[in-house]
Amino acid sequence: MFDGDSVMKRLLRSLTIAGALASVPVPVAAQAFTLPQGVGTVTFGWQYVDNTGHRLSDGSLTLPGGLPTGGTSVDMSFLLETEYGFTDRLAASLGLAYVFAKWTDPNPPPNFIPYLPVDSCHCWHSSFQDFSLAVRYRLFDDPWAVTPLVRAVLPSHDYNHRGEAVVGRDLREFQVGFGAARRLAGFLPRAFVQAGYTYAFVERVLGIPNDRSNGYFELGYAVSRRLYVRADARWQRTHGGLQFGSPSGDPFFPPGDVNTPERLEQHDRLLRDNYWRIGGGLSYSIGVFDVFADFTKYVAGTDTHDGQAYTVGLTYYFGGPFRQ
């Protein structure tokens, strides 16, 4: 382990990664504490996302007659990321994900949505997704940390974005935000609270604004020098985008904003995806490694997926003074 307070920094690091893989609402760089100068990490993570249905524009999960909304699919993601502390306050990270996706619903989508070969084959499709480059700078000293960040998301290539069994939206983003954390010294010395916010400027398609706000709140506790547990809540609000509507007529009947052939062709990456998620996880330090596991549950939202995500992985630390 690292000597002294760096133990907590390692635990904060690995648990934030675990929560970050799920369709990327909260980037790895959103955490508030930074690595010590000259210390780097290499992280490998695996995530399984079970999309159990669609939440409609009124937030419901059922159609008239109590029928489920359908649209079930699964995704698997493999993330490789490296981060390096240039100073005790300045850190940068670079990551790339490889994603598998498959449509699992035995039924086709609604009549006004084309049943594309990528879904109708009910087979796995896979590809590299997006590069993510982030830079963070920590303000203030322990037990406080407030860390502004900037982050660029660039598709690794021009991959397919139409359908459910696709690896991503194939859109460029530029994000700005911050993370803030406080160790609860004197009250619960092994606990901390953390919160953050990012605003994403997203590439426009068909001239339709589709920017996004993401936020999170996290409570963590060090059970021992090696074992760390946490719980969190995460939300997303899309500024613009398209709404499909709902059979209830709230805010309108389908197809809602998806009312032209051009919008129908682009709707998979332009929906007004708003949600709330809750989750938790744990991390365990073994020498120069942290192993972590995380669970996230989708609890509410509109024009979004319902379901849950499972994440496991490990982080390797290099370049610093280690001891067992």
Short mmCIF file of C-alpha atoms in Angstrom, two decimals:
data_model
loop_
_atom_site.label_atom_id
_atom_site.label_comp_id
_atom_site.label_asym_id
_atom_site.label_seq_id
_atom_site.Cartn_x
_atom_site.Cartn_y
_atom_site.Cartn_z
CA MET A 1 0.00 0.00 0.00
CA PHE A 2 0.90 3.62 -0.12
CA ASP A 3 2.01 5.05 3.21
CA GLY A 4 -0.33 7.26 5.24
CA ASP A 5 -3.41 8.88 3.77
CA SER A 6 -2.73 7.54 0.29
CA VAL A 7 -4.63 4.39 1.27
CA MET A 8 -7.86 6.37 1.15
CA LYS A 9 -6.89 7.86 -2.19
CA ARG A 10 -6.50 4.38 -3.68
CA LEU A 11 -9.88 3.29 -2.40
CA LEU A 12 -11.62 6.41 -3.66
CA ARG A 13 -9.99 5.86 -7.03
CA SER A 14 -11.04 2.28 -7.63
CA LEU A 15 -14.62 2.68 -6.40
CA THR A 16 -15.18 5.71 -8.61
CA ILE A 17 -14.04 3.68 -11.61
CA ALA A 18 -16.53 0.96 -10.76
CA GLY A 19 -19.41 3.42 -10.89
CA ALA A 20 -18.18 5.11 -14.04
CA LEU A 21 -18.42 2.31 -16.56
CA ALA A 22 -22.20 2.18 -16.76
CA SER A 23 -22.86 3.96 -20.04
CA VAL A 24 -20.51 6.65 -18.86
CA PRO A 25 -22.75 9.10 -16.96
CA VAL A 26 -20.07 9.87 -14.43
CA PRO A 27 -16.53 9.84 -15.82
CA VAL A 28 -13.64 8.27 -13.96
CA ALA A 29 -12.23 11.78 -13.70
CA ALA A 30 -15.18 13.01 -11.65
CA GLN A 31 -13.65 12.01 -8.33
CA ALA A 32 -12.23 14.76 -6.14
CA PHE A 33 -8.98 13.31 -4.78
CA THR A 34 -5.97 13.02 -7.07
CA LEU A 35 -3.00 10.66 -7.21
CA PRO A 36 0.31 11.63 -5.53
CA GLN A 37 2.98 13.11 -7.79
CA GLY A 38 4.74 10.49 -9.89
CA VAL A 39 2.18 7.77 -9.19
CA GLY A 40 0.19 6.17 -12.00
CA THR A 41 -2.51 3.57 -12.43
CA VAL A 42 -3.62 1.08 -15.04
CA THR A 43 -7.21 -0.08 -14.66
CA PHE A 44 -9.02 -2.93 -16.37
CA GLY A 45 -12.78 -3.15 -15.83
CA TRP A 46 -15.58 -5.41 -17.07
CA GLN A 47 -19.26 -4.49 -16.96
CA TYR A 48 -22.48 -6.32 -17.79
CA VAL A 49 -25.58 -4.17 -18.40
CA ASP A 50 -29.01 -5.85 -18.41
CA ASN A 51 -31.50 -3.52 -20.12
CA THR A 52 -34.87 -4.94 -19.07
CA GLY A 53 -37.13 -2.50 -20.92
CA HIS A 54 -37.80 1.09 -21.89
CA ARG A 55 -39.16 3.90 -19.75
CA LEU A 56 -41.54 5.96 -21.83
CA SER A 57 -41.81 9.75 -21.92
CA ASP A 58 -44.19 9.67 -18.92
CA GLY A 59 -41.78 7.43 -16.97
CA SER A 60 -43.97 4.32 -17.20
CA LEU A 61 -42.73 0.80 -17.92
CA THR A 62 -45.94 -0.67 -19.30
CA LEU A 63 -48.19 -0.21 -22.31
CA PRO A 64 -52.01 -0.22 -22.26
CA GLY A 65 -53.29 -3.51 -20.90
CA GLY A 66 -50.28 -3.91 -18.64
CA LEU A 67 -47.99 -5.18 -21.39
CA PRO A 68 -44.26 -4.53 -20.85
CA THR A 69 -42.59 -1.92 -23.04
CA GLY A 70 -40.08 -4.45 -24.33
CA GLY A 71 -36.86 -3.51 -26.05
CA THR A 72 -34.65 -5.74 -23.90
CA SER A 73 -30.94 -5.93 -24.67
CA VAL A 74 -27.61 -6.67 -22.98
CA ASP A 75 -24.23 -4.97 -23.19
CA MET A 76 -20.76 -6.01 -22.07
CA SER A 77 -17.95 -3.48 -21.82
CA PHE A 78 -14.21 -3.84 -21.30
CA LEU A 79 -12.40 -0.67 -20.24
CA LEU A 80 -8.66 -0.05 -20.25
CA GLU A 81 -7.60 3.23 -18.66
CA THR A 82 -4.41 4.78 -17.38
CA GLU A 83 -4.01 7.81 -15.13
CA TYR A 84 -0.90 9.66 -13.92
CA GLY A 85 -0.30 12.25 -11.21
CA PHE A 86 1.96 14.96 -12.66
CA THR A 87 1.84 16.77 -9.30
CA ASP A 88 -0.05 16.08 -6.08
CA ARG A 89 -2.86 18.19 -7.56
CA LEU A 90 -2.70 17.73 -11.34
CA ALA A 91 -3.67 14.39 -12.92
CA ALA A 92 -4.60 13.21 -16.41
CA SER A 93 -6.22 10.03 -17.68
CA LEU A 94 -6.74 8.27 -21.01
CA GLY A 95 -9.20 5.42 -21.56
CA LEU A 96 -10.77 3.31 -24.30
CA ALA A 97 -13.69 0.86 -24.09
CA TYR A 98 -14.48 -2.23 -26.17
CA VAL A 99 -18.23 -2.98 -26.15
CA PHE A 100 -20.41 -5.98 -27.03
CA ALA A 101 -24.18 -5.55 -27.52
CA LYS A 102 -27.11 -7.85 -28.32
CA TRP A 103 -30.88 -7.41 -28.75
CA THR A 104 -32.62 -10.04 -26.60
CA ASP A 105 -36.32 -9.17 -26.98
CA PRO A 106 -38.10 -12.00 -28.87
CA ASN A 107 -40.52 -9.44 -30.31
CA PRO A 108 -39.79 -6.75 -32.91
CA PRO A 109 -39.99 -3.04 -32.01
CA PRO A 110 -43.19 -1.02 -32.60
CA ASN A 111 -44.39 -0.82 -36.20
CA PHE A 112 -43.13 2.72 -36.78
CA ILE A 113 -39.56 1.74 -35.80
CA PRO A 114 -37.59 -0.25 -38.42
CA TYR A 115 -36.45 -3.73 -37.34
CA LEU A 116 -32.80 -3.41 -38.29
CA PRO A 117 -30.52 -6.38 -39.06
CA VAL A 118 -28.28 -5.43 -36.14
CA ASP A 119 -31.20 -6.34 -33.85
CA SER A 120 -33.23 -8.91 -35.79
CA CYS A 121 -30.31 -11.37 -35.89
CA HIS A 122 -30.30 -11.54 -32.05
CA CYS A 123 -26.53 -11.85 -32.22
CA TRP A 124 -23.59 -10.12 -30.55
CA HIS A 125 -22.04 -7.06 -32.19
CA SER A 126 -18.80 -5.59 -30.89
CA SER A 127 -16.39 -2.76 -31.53
CA PHE A 128 -14.09 -0.28 -29.89
CA GLN A 129 -16.14 2.65 -28.65
CA ASP A 130 -14.78 6.08 -27.58
CA PHE A 131 -11.48 7.53 -26.41
CA SER A 132 -11.77 9.51 -23.18
CA LEU A 133 -9.11 12.06 -22.19
CA ALA A 134 -9.52 13.94 -18.89
CA VAL A 135 -7.45 16.46 -16.93
CA ARG A 136 -8.18 17.33 -13.28
CA TYR A 137 -6.69 19.84 -10.84
CA ARG A 138 -7.37 19.55 -7.10
CA LEU A 139 -7.94 22.65 -4.97
CA PHE A 140 -7.67 22.84 -1.16
CA ASP A 141 -6.01 20.39 1.21
CA ASP A 142 -7.09 17.36 3.14
CA PRO A 143 -9.75 16.77 4.51
CA TRP A 144 -11.36 18.89 1.74
CA ALA A 145 -10.94 18.49 -1.99
CA VAL A 146 -12.61 20.44 -4.80
CA THR A 147 -11.39 19.35 -8.21
CA PRO A 148 -12.38 21.02 -11.52
CA LEU A 149 -12.08 18.83 -14.60
CA VAL A 150 -12.21 18.94 -18.38
CA ARG A 151 -12.81 15.87 -20.49
CA ALA A 152 -12.96 15.10 -24.21
CA VAL A 153 -14.81 12.09 -25.64
CA LEU A 154 -13.90 11.14 -29.20
CA PRO A 155 -15.25 8.12 -31.11
CA SER A 156 -12.41 5.74 -31.96
CA HIS A 157 -13.89 5.35 -35.46
CA ASP A 158 -17.16 5.83 -37.33
CA TYR A 159 -19.10 2.90 -35.81
CA ASN A 160 -22.77 2.00 -36.28
CA HIS A 161 -25.15 3.91 -33.99
CA ARG A 162 -28.55 2.76 -35.35
CA GLY A 163 -30.47 0.13 -33.40
CA GLU A 164 -30.40 -1.29 -29.88
CA ALA A 165 -27.46 -3.69 -30.31
CA VAL A 166 -24.91 -0.94 -30.97
CA VAL A 167 -21.83 0.01 -28.97
CA GLY A 168 -22.53 3.73 -28.57
CA ARG A 169 -23.82 6.97 -30.05
CA ASP A 170 -20.76 7.89 -32.19
CA LEU A 171 -20.83 11.53 -31.01
CA ARG A 172 -18.06 13.87 -29.91
CA GLU A 173 -18.36 15.49 -26.46
CA PHE A 174 -16.54 18.09 -24.40
CA GLN A 175 -17.25 18.04 -20.68
CA VAL A 176 -16.54 20.48 -17.86
CA GLY A 177 -17.34 19.96 -14.22
CA PHE A 178 -16.00 19.35 -10.74
CA GLY A 179 -15.84 16.84 -7.92
CA ALA A 180 -15.93 17.75 -4.22
CA ALA A 181 -15.16 15.50 -1.26
CA ARG A 182 -14.90 15.76 2.52
CA ARG A 183 -13.49 13.21 4.90
CA LEU A 184 -15.60 13.14 8.05
CA ALA A 185 -12.66 13.52 10.44
CA GLY A 186 -13.71 13.95 14.08
CA PHE A 187 -17.22 12.58 13.40
CA LEU A 188 -16.73 9.37 11.43
CA PRO A 189 -12.97 9.37 10.72
CA ARG A 190 -13.23 6.40 8.37
CA ALA A 191 -16.05 7.88 6.30
CA PHE A 192 -16.27 10.44 3.52
CA VAL A 193 -18.92 12.13 1.39
CA GLN A 194 -18.39 13.09 -2.23
CA ALA A 195 -20.47 14.84 -4.88
CA GLY A 196 -19.89 16.04 -8.41
CA TYR A 197 -21.38 17.58 -11.51
CA THR A 198 -20.44 17.64 -15.20
CA TYR A 199 -21.95 19.41 -18.19
CA ALA A 200 -21.40 17.79 -21.58
CA PHE A 201 -21.40 19.81 -24.79
CA VAL A 202 -22.49 17.14 -27.27
CA GLU A 203 -22.08 17.17 -31.04
CA ARG A 204 -25.34 18.22 -32.68
CA VAL A 205 -27.14 16.05 -35.22
CA LEU A 206 -29.88 17.51 -37.46
CA GLY A 207 -29.31 20.77 -35.60
CA ILE A 208 -31.01 19.35 -32.49
CA PRO A 209 -29.43 20.31 -29.13
CA ASN A 210 -28.54 17.26 -27.05
CA ASP A 211 -26.28 18.51 -24.25
CA ARG A 212 -26.32 16.72 -20.90
CA SER A 213 -25.94 17.30 -17.16
CA ASN A 214 -24.75 14.51 -14.85
CA GLY A 215 -24.45 14.54 -11.09
CA TYR A 216 -23.72 12.11 -8.28
CA PHE A 217 -23.61 11.85 -4.49
CA GLU A 218 -21.56 9.22 -2.71
CA LEU A 219 -21.08 8.05 0.88
CA GLY A 220 -18.15 5.75 1.65
CA TYR A 221 -16.64 3.98 4.64
CA ALA A 222 -13.26 2.29 5.22
CA VAL A 223 -14.11 -0.92 7.09
CA SER A 224 -10.39 -1.64 7.43
CA ARG A 225 -7.10 -0.53 5.88
CA ARG A 226 -7.83 -2.78 2.92
CA LEU A 227 -11.62 -3.01 2.61
CA TYR A 228 -13.79 -0.08 1.51
CA VAL A 229 -17.55 0.10 0.87
CA ARG A 230 -19.77 2.83 -0.57
CA ALA A 231 -23.29 3.73 -1.70
CA ASP A 232 -24.24 6.35 -4.28
CA ALA A 233 -26.99 8.02 -6.27
CA ARG A 234 -26.57 9.31 -9.83
CA TRP A 235 -28.77 11.35 -12.15
CA GLN A 236 -28.81 12.60 -15.71
CA ARG A 237 -30.73 15.40 -17.40
CA THR A 238 -30.62 15.87 -21.19
CA HIS A 239 -30.97 19.45 -22.41
CA GLY A 240 -32.87 19.01 -25.63
CA GLY A 241 -33.15 15.71 -27.49
CA LEU A 242 -36.25 13.91 -28.73
CA GLN A 243 -39.20 12.46 -26.81
CA PHE A 244 -41.11 9.45 -28.11
CA GLY A 245 -44.24 10.18 -26.14
CA SER A 246 -46.41 7.64 -24.34
CA PRO A 247 -49.68 5.72 -24.91
CA SER A 248 -51.09 7.78 -22.02
CA GLY A 249 -50.70 10.92 -24.13
CA ASP A 250 -48.29 12.46 -21.58
CA PRO A 251 -46.72 14.66 -22.91
CA PHE A 252 -48.05 13.43 -26.28
CA PHE A 253 -48.76 10.19 -28.15
CA PRO A 254 -46.04 8.26 -30.06
CA PRO A 255 -44.10 8.94 -32.17
CA GLY A 256 -43.88 12.34 -30.47
CA ASP A 257 -40.84 14.30 -31.59
CA VAL A 258 -39.67 11.40 -33.79
CA ASN A 259 -41.95 12.64 -36.54
CA THR A 260 -39.78 12.74 -39.68
CA PRO A 261 -37.77 10.04 -41.50
CA GLU A 262 -34.55 11.91 -40.63
CA ARG A 263 -35.36 12.01 -36.91
CA LEU A 264 -36.39 8.36 -36.95
CA GLU A 265 -33.03 7.43 -38.47
CA GLN A 266 -31.15 9.36 -35.75
CA HIS A 267 -33.43 8.74 -32.74
CA ASP A 268 -31.17 6.12 -31.10
CA ARG A 269 -28.63 8.81 -30.23
CA LEU A 270 -30.95 11.79 -29.85
CA LEU A 271 -33.52 10.69 -27.23
CA ARG A 272 -34.00 12.91 -24.17
CA ASP A 273 -32.48 10.34 -21.82
CA ASN A 274 -33.21 11.36 -18.20
CA TYR A 275 -32.76 9.01 -15.23
CA TRP A 276 -31.99 8.33 -11.57
CA ARG A 277 -29.81 5.39 -10.52
CA ILE A 278 -28.67 4.09 -7.15
CA GLY A 279 -25.87 1.68 -6.42
CA GLY A 280 -23.09 0.49 -4.20
CA GLY A 281 -19.79 -1.30 -4.27
CA LEU A 282 -16.66 -2.38 -2.49
CA SER A 283 -12.92 -2.34 -3.03
CA TYR A 284 -10.12 -4.43 -1.53
CA SER A 285 -6.40 -3.59 -1.64
CA ILE A 286 -3.86 -6.35 -2.25
CA GLY A 287 -0.31 -5.00 -2.43
CA VAL A 288 -0.04 -2.87 -5.56
CA PHE A 289 -3.54 -3.84 -6.73
CA ASP A 290 -7.09 -2.81 -5.89
CA VAL A 291 -9.90 -5.17 -6.89
CA PHE A 292 -13.42 -3.74 -7.01
CA ALA A 293 -17.03 -4.69 -7.63
CA ASP A 294 -20.08 -2.50 -8.14
CA PHE A 295 -23.84 -2.76 -8.68
CA THR A 296 -26.08 -0.07 -10.20
CA LYS A 297 -29.89 -0.13 -10.41
CA TYR A 298 -31.97 2.11 -12.67
CA VAL A 299 -34.85 3.41 -10.50
CA ALA A 300 -36.61 6.17 -12.45
CA GLY A 301 -36.43 8.12 -15.68
CA THR A 302 -37.97 9.07 -19.00
CA ASP A 303 -37.03 8.00 -22.55
CA THR A 304 -34.35 5.77 -21.05
CA HIS A 305 -33.58 2.13 -20.37
CA ASP A 306 -34.59 0.28 -17.24
CA GLY A 307 -32.41 -2.42 -15.73
CA GLN A 308 -29.19 -2.89 -13.80
CA ALA A 309 -25.43 -3.04 -14.29
CA TYR A 310 -22.71 -5.18 -12.70
CA THR A 311 -19.04 -4.15 -12.71
CA VAL A 312 -15.81 -5.82 -11.61
CA GLY A 313 -12.17 -4.95 -12.22
CA LEU A 314 -8.75 -4.21 -10.87
CA THR A 315 -6.38 -1.25 -10.66
CA TYR A 316 -2.58 -1.57 -10.70
CA TYR A 317 -0.49 1.21 -9.10
CA PHE A 318 3.04 2.06 -10.26
CA GLY A 319 5.70 4.70 -9.70
CA GLY A 320 5.29 5.24 -5.92
CA PRO A 321 6.66 3.92 -2.65
CA PHE A 322 4.75 0.70 -1.93
CA ARG A 323 4.67 -1.54 1.05
CA GLN A 324 2.59 -4.65 1.84
#
